[in-house]
Amino acid sequence: MSITKLRELGVMVDCSRNAVMNIPALKELIKICHEFGYDYIGLYTEDTIEVTGEPYFGYQRGRYTREEIQEADTYAHSLGMELRPYIQTLAHINQITGYTEYSECIDVNDILLVGNPRTEQLIDNILKTVSETYSTRKVNIGMDEAHMVGLGKYLELHGYRNRVDIILEHLELVVKICKKYGLQPQMWSDMFFRLLTAGAYGTENSEAAKELSENLSKIKIPDGLELVYWDYYSTDEKHYEMILDQHKALTSNTSFAGGAWRWMGFAPYNSYSLLITKAAIKACLSKDIDSVAMTAWGDDGTECSIFAVLPVLYEAPRLGGKLPTDNNSGSKEDKVQTFTAITGYTLEEFMLLDLVNPNCEGKKKNNLSKILLFNDPLLCSFDSLVPDGISSYYEKTAQKLFDVTRKGERRFDHIFDSMGKLCLVLAHKADLGCRLRKAYQANNTQTLKVIAKEIPQIINLLDDFYDAFRKQWLYENKSYGFEVQTVRIGGLKQRLADIALYLDDYLGGRMDKIQELETETLPVGYILEGASANEAEFSSYQKLVTTSRLSW
């Protein structure tokens, strides 16, 4: 018989990709999640936590001090919630790889060197600090996406070895240290699957699933270790059920982590997230998985506000039977009133934030707002993605977002103001390269003159957006990390100023041609309709801003 209610539900906040939540905003999120019915908040800190004996760990990254963690921990407990640590003990600690202090314990990329004494010392220091800082005894030790484990320095030192065995050896060490400090570990489950299936995380093929289950059953998971199946992609309940069944061959101690999508640029994907959350939680209940976490990852800049995904964070406890203020009538009116009573906004108002990326309803998602903001107007690398009528679309979307802020001062108005001002920039900037190239190649000097006069207006709008975005950032994050946005948006501003100078020189006869506009553009391999195989690439600023290299 399937369960009807989750035993525990949590939210995991990514504090490792430039944005580290400040304590007042973290407390605000804790309070809202408490009112939604959550049991815990997890802080994902790859390196952004102060670790005794590791001065370079989180250096100049806004790392949490012990006192800050303890303040948030105490506040969570006052509401009957837990604050839980999510750390990394194998891969994903990429920010420390640039320091010589850690060079000896890096295998390859951002993966720690298994069996190295300095690796053990680092993990011991991290877990000791966690045990002394958080009151909970539960800890997520990470160990996900270590795709190249054993193939770097480890390979040179020890030769090739079965990589499942390498992970199990390392896991034994980490679990031993956890027990030393009285911690109860959980880890992401993906690597056990990926190393047995040429990179896949489970399979929907019945024959392959049988073979996979047989191989998984041979792996001995340490006693007391909980495995977390994470999946943020499918809208099909049956998909989750099949992969959960495959986990049973590995362990009976399994929980699930879904996703509140905020890791592709400036805006959330609430519509898509709601669909995957509904499918995933229904599958968990049908398969007796009673522990679920909603992850809110960041991307290469974490531009999207954590509060922008409140509709998804509200829906998960409602589906999991955790929402304390739901009267179970199931009517649309009751749902809206409950969300509004807690947040001060309607669900419909928050869902407007999805509009910042055009055509992101239901299963659709794209990253056009970030792509078109940083798409270079001379290189025009992404002009093939510019939809017809994009200027009008962004003008209308900006007004819809500004209308939300005109209903009296409310606590999250800055998010709508920031995204509205981004839309105003895009109303002029999104198709700038298309218009510029078309006029240049047609030798339409009159239109080029109009564009030359428009660019200073775009720069002014960009200044307005920057100020609003900085306000949004500082409302919920420490100031560390915002320098990345300063460099990016400041670089865009200077590039626009340079283009205006190019046009002035070209129109004034001081430049015989604009070299970039002489080149025919090619379509980029990004799919706006349906899933794009390399969708993550188009969330990366480095990939968007230039076809040259920003780093080596």
Short mmCIF file of N, CA and C in Angstrom, two decimals, residues 14-104:
data_model
loop_
_atom_site.label_atom_id
_atom_site.label_comp_id
_atom_site.label_asym_id
_atom_site.label_seq_id
_atom_site.Cartn_x
_atom_site.Cartn_y
_atom_site.Cartn_z
N ASP A 14 21.53 26.44 -2.98
CA ASP A 14 22.90 26.48 -3.48
C ASP A 14 23.57 27.78 -3.03
N CYS A 15 24.61 27.66 -2.21
CA CYS A 15 25.36 28.82 -1.74
C CYS A 15 26.81 28.76 -2.21
N SER A 16 27.04 28.11 -3.35
CA SER A 16 28.41 27.88 -3.80
C SER A 16 28.72 28.48 -5.16
N ARG A 17 27.73 29.00 -5.87
CA ARG A 17 27.98 29.54 -7.21
C ARG A 17 27.81 31.06 -7.19
N ASN A 18 28.73 31.68 -6.47
CA ASN A 18 28.84 33.14 -6.34
C ASN A 18 27.89 33.73 -5.31
N ALA A 19 26.65 33.26 -5.26
CA ALA A 19 25.67 33.85 -4.35
C ALA A 19 25.59 33.07 -3.05
N VAL A 20 25.98 33.71 -1.95
CA VAL A 20 25.86 33.14 -0.62
C VAL A 20 24.79 33.93 0.12
N MET A 21 23.68 33.29 0.46
CA MET A 21 22.58 34.01 1.10
C MET A 21 23.05 34.69 2.38
N ASN A 22 22.65 35.96 2.55
CA ASN A 22 22.95 36.62 3.81
C ASN A 22 21.98 36.10 4.88
N ILE A 23 22.31 36.33 6.12
CA ILE A 23 21.56 35.72 7.22
C ILE A 23 20.13 36.26 7.32
N PRO A 24 19.88 37.57 7.18
CA PRO A 24 18.48 38.03 7.24
C PRO A 24 17.60 37.38 6.17
N ALA A 25 18.11 37.27 4.93
CA ALA A 25 17.32 36.65 3.87
C ALA A 25 17.15 35.16 4.12
N LEU A 26 18.19 34.52 4.64
CA LEU A 26 18.10 33.10 4.95
C LEU A 26 17.03 32.86 6.01
N LYS A 27 17.00 33.71 7.00
CA LYS A 27 15.95 33.58 8.02
C LYS A 27 14.57 33.79 7.43
N GLU A 28 14.46 34.73 6.50
CA GLU A 28 13.18 34.95 5.84
C GLU A 28 12.74 33.72 5.06
N LEU A 29 13.69 33.09 4.36
CA LEU A 29 13.38 31.88 3.62
C LEU A 29 12.99 30.75 4.57
N ILE A 30 13.71 30.62 5.67
CA ILE A 30 13.39 29.60 6.67
C ILE A 30 11.96 29.79 7.17
N LYS A 31 11.59 31.01 7.46
CA LYS A 31 10.24 31.28 7.98
C LYS A 31 9.17 30.93 6.96
N ILE A 32 9.39 31.33 5.70
CA ILE A 32 8.41 31.03 4.66
C ILE A 32 8.29 29.51 4.49
N CYS A 33 9.43 28.82 4.45
CA CYS A 33 9.40 27.37 4.27
C CYS A 33 8.75 26.68 5.46
N HIS A 34 8.95 27.21 6.64
CA HIS A 34 8.25 26.69 7.82
C HIS A 34 6.74 26.81 7.64
N GLU A 35 6.29 27.96 7.16
CA GLU A 35 4.86 28.17 6.96
C GLU A 35 4.31 27.31 5.82
N PHE A 36 5.17 26.98 4.85
CA PHE A 36 4.77 26.08 3.78
C PHE A 36 4.68 24.62 4.25
N GLY A 37 5.36 24.30 5.36
CA GLY A 37 5.30 22.94 5.89
C GLY A 37 6.58 22.14 5.77
N TYR A 38 7.71 22.80 5.47
CA TYR A 38 8.98 22.10 5.34
C TYR A 38 9.56 21.75 6.71
N ASP A 39 10.40 20.73 6.70
CA ASP A 39 11.03 20.26 7.93
C ASP A 39 12.47 20.75 8.09
N TYR A 40 13.13 21.04 6.97
CA TYR A 40 14.52 21.49 7.09
C TYR A 40 14.91 22.34 5.88
N ILE A 41 15.97 23.12 6.08
CA ILE A 41 16.64 23.87 5.03
C ILE A 41 18.07 23.35 4.95
N GLY A 42 18.52 23.03 3.74
CA GLY A 42 19.90 22.61 3.55
C GLY A 42 20.72 23.69 2.88
N LEU A 43 21.93 23.88 3.35
CA LEU A 43 22.84 24.86 2.75
C LEU A 43 23.93 24.11 2.00
N TYR A 44 23.93 24.26 0.66
CA TYR A 44 24.93 23.60 -0.16
C TYR A 44 26.17 24.48 -0.21
N THR A 45 27.22 24.03 0.44
CA THR A 45 28.45 24.81 0.54
C THR A 45 29.63 23.95 0.12
N GLU A 46 30.01 24.07 -1.17
CA GLU A 46 31.19 23.34 -1.65
C GLU A 46 32.43 23.80 -0.89
N ASP A 47 32.63 25.11 -0.87
CA ASP A 47 33.76 25.68 -0.14
C ASP A 47 33.34 26.88 0.71
N THR A 48 32.08 27.29 0.62
CA THR A 48 31.67 28.55 1.23
C THR A 48 31.25 28.38 2.69
N ILE A 49 32.09 27.71 3.44
CA ILE A 49 31.90 27.60 4.89
C ILE A 49 33.29 27.68 5.52
N GLU A 50 33.38 28.39 6.61
CA GLU A 50 34.65 28.54 7.32
C GLU A 50 35.06 27.20 7.92
N VAL A 51 36.23 26.68 7.53
CA VAL A 51 36.70 25.38 8.00
C VAL A 51 38.01 25.57 8.76
N THR A 52 38.03 25.10 9.98
CA THR A 52 39.22 25.19 10.80
C THR A 52 40.39 24.46 10.14
N GLY A 53 41.51 25.12 10.03
CA GLY A 53 42.70 24.52 9.45
C GLY A 53 42.79 24.65 7.94
N GLU A 54 41.78 25.31 7.33
CA GLU A 54 41.76 25.47 5.86
C GLU A 54 41.50 26.94 5.51
N PRO A 55 42.50 27.81 5.68
CA PRO A 55 42.27 29.25 5.48
C PRO A 55 41.88 29.63 4.06
N TYR A 56 42.28 28.82 3.06
CA TYR A 56 41.93 29.14 1.68
C TYR A 56 40.55 28.62 1.29
N PHE A 57 39.93 27.87 2.16
CA PHE A 57 38.63 27.28 1.87
C PHE A 57 37.56 28.38 1.94
N GLY A 58 37.02 28.75 0.79
CA GLY A 58 36.03 29.82 0.74
C GLY A 58 36.61 31.21 0.87
N TYR A 59 37.92 31.32 0.69
CA TYR A 59 38.61 32.60 0.80
C TYR A 59 38.06 33.61 -0.22
N GLN A 60 37.64 34.77 0.27
CA GLN A 60 37.08 35.86 -0.54
C GLN A 60 35.87 35.41 -1.37
N ARG A 61 35.14 34.46 -0.82
CA ARG A 61 33.97 33.93 -1.52
C ARG A 61 32.69 34.14 -0.70
N GLY A 62 32.78 34.86 0.41
CA GLY A 62 31.59 35.10 1.23
C GLY A 62 31.23 33.90 2.09
N ARG A 63 32.20 33.09 2.43
CA ARG A 63 31.92 31.88 3.20
C ARG A 63 31.21 32.21 4.52
N TYR A 64 30.38 31.26 4.95
CA TYR A 64 29.70 31.40 6.23
C TYR A 64 30.69 31.19 7.37
N THR A 65 30.61 32.04 8.37
CA THR A 65 31.37 31.82 9.60
C THR A 65 30.59 30.85 10.49
N ARG A 66 31.26 30.32 11.46
CA ARG A 66 30.58 29.44 12.43
C ARG A 66 29.42 30.18 13.09
N GLU A 67 29.67 31.43 13.44
CA GLU A 67 28.65 32.20 14.14
C GLU A 67 27.41 32.41 13.28
N GLU A 68 27.61 32.63 11.98
CA GLU A 68 26.47 32.82 11.08
C GLU A 68 25.65 31.54 10.94
N ILE A 69 26.32 30.42 10.77
CA ILE A 69 25.62 29.14 10.68
C ILE A 69 24.84 28.89 11.97
N GLN A 70 25.48 29.13 13.10
CA GLN A 70 24.83 28.86 14.38
C GLN A 70 23.65 29.79 14.61
N GLU A 71 23.74 31.03 14.12
CA GLU A 71 22.60 31.95 14.25
C GLU A 71 21.41 31.45 13.43
N ALA A 72 21.68 31.03 12.20
CA ALA A 72 20.60 30.50 11.36
C ALA A 72 20.08 29.19 11.92
N ASP A 73 20.96 28.36 12.44
CA ASP A 73 20.58 27.08 13.02
C ASP A 73 19.64 27.28 14.21
N THR A 74 20.01 28.21 15.06
CA THR A 74 19.17 28.51 16.24
C THR A 74 17.81 29.02 15.82
N TYR A 75 17.79 29.87 14.80
CA TYR A 75 16.51 30.41 14.33
C TYR A 75 15.63 29.30 13.76
N ALA A 76 16.22 28.41 12.96
CA ALA A 76 15.46 27.30 12.40
C ALA A 76 14.85 26.45 13.51
N HIS A 77 15.65 26.14 14.52
CA HIS A 77 15.15 25.33 15.62
C HIS A 77 14.04 26.02 16.40
N SER A 78 14.08 27.33 16.46
CA SER A 78 13.01 28.06 17.17
C SER A 78 11.66 27.88 16.48
N LEU A 79 11.71 27.51 15.18
CA LEU A 79 10.49 27.27 14.41
C LEU A 79 10.19 25.79 14.26
N GLY A 80 11.01 24.95 14.90
CA GLY A 80 10.80 23.52 14.79
C GLY A 80 11.38 22.92 13.53
N MET A 81 12.35 23.60 12.92
CA MET A 81 13.00 23.10 11.70
C MET A 81 14.47 22.80 11.96
N GLU A 82 15.08 22.11 11.00
CA GLU A 82 16.51 21.83 11.04
C GLU A 82 17.23 22.65 9.97
N LEU A 83 18.49 22.97 10.24
CA LEU A 83 19.39 23.49 9.23
C LEU A 83 20.41 22.39 8.97
N ARG A 84 20.52 21.94 7.71
CA ARG A 84 21.36 20.80 7.40
C ARG A 84 22.50 21.19 6.45
N PRO A 85 23.68 20.60 6.66
CA PRO A 85 24.82 20.87 5.77
C PRO A 85 24.81 19.95 4.55
N TYR A 86 25.04 20.54 3.39
CA TYR A 86 25.29 19.81 2.14
C TYR A 86 26.69 20.19 1.71
N ILE A 87 27.60 19.22 1.71
CA ILE A 87 28.99 19.52 1.41
C ILE A 87 29.46 18.61 0.28
N GLN A 88 30.73 18.69 -0.06
CA GLN A 88 31.32 17.80 -1.06
C GLN A 88 32.56 17.14 -0.47
N THR A 89 32.71 15.86 -0.72
CA THR A 89 33.86 15.13 -0.20
C THR A 89 34.60 14.34 -1.28
N LEU A 90 34.23 14.58 -2.55
CA LEU A 90 34.94 13.92 -3.64
C LEU A 90 35.10 14.85 -4.85
N ALA A 91 34.00 15.32 -5.40
CA ALA A 91 34.05 16.17 -6.59
C ALA A 91 33.36 17.51 -6.31
N HIS A 92 33.39 18.37 -7.32
CA HIS A 92 32.66 19.65 -7.26
C HIS A 92 33.28 20.68 -6.33
N ILE A 93 34.46 20.44 -5.80
CA ILE A 93 35.08 21.50 -4.99
C ILE A 93 36.00 22.30 -5.90
N ASN A 94 35.42 22.87 -6.95
CA ASN A 94 36.25 23.44 -8.02
C ASN A 94 36.99 24.71 -7.64
N GLN A 95 36.48 25.49 -6.68
CA GLN A 95 37.10 26.78 -6.40
C GLN A 95 38.44 26.66 -5.67
N ILE A 96 38.73 25.50 -5.08
CA ILE A 96 40.01 25.37 -4.36
C ILE A 96 41.12 24.86 -5.27
N THR A 97 40.78 24.44 -6.49
CA THR A 97 41.79 23.82 -7.34
C THR A 97 42.86 24.79 -7.80
N GLY A 98 42.60 26.09 -7.72
CA GLY A 98 43.58 27.08 -8.16
C GLY A 98 44.64 27.38 -7.13
N TYR A 99 44.50 26.84 -5.92
CA TYR A 99 45.46 27.13 -4.86
C TYR A 99 46.48 25.99 -4.74
N THR A 100 47.76 26.35 -4.68
CA THR A 100 48.81 25.33 -4.55
C THR A 100 48.64 24.53 -3.25
N GLU A 101 47.99 25.12 -2.28
CA GLU A 101 47.72 24.44 -1.02
C GLU A 101 47.03 23.09 -1.24
N TYR A 102 46.24 23.01 -2.31
CA TYR A 102 45.45 21.80 -2.55
C TYR A 102 45.91 21.00 -3.77
N SER A 103 46.99 21.40 -4.40
CA SER A 103 47.40 20.75 -5.64
C SER A 103 47.70 19.26 -5.45
N GLU A 104 48.24 18.88 -4.31
CA GLU A 104 48.61 17.48 -4.12
C GLU A 104 47.40 16.57 -3.93
#
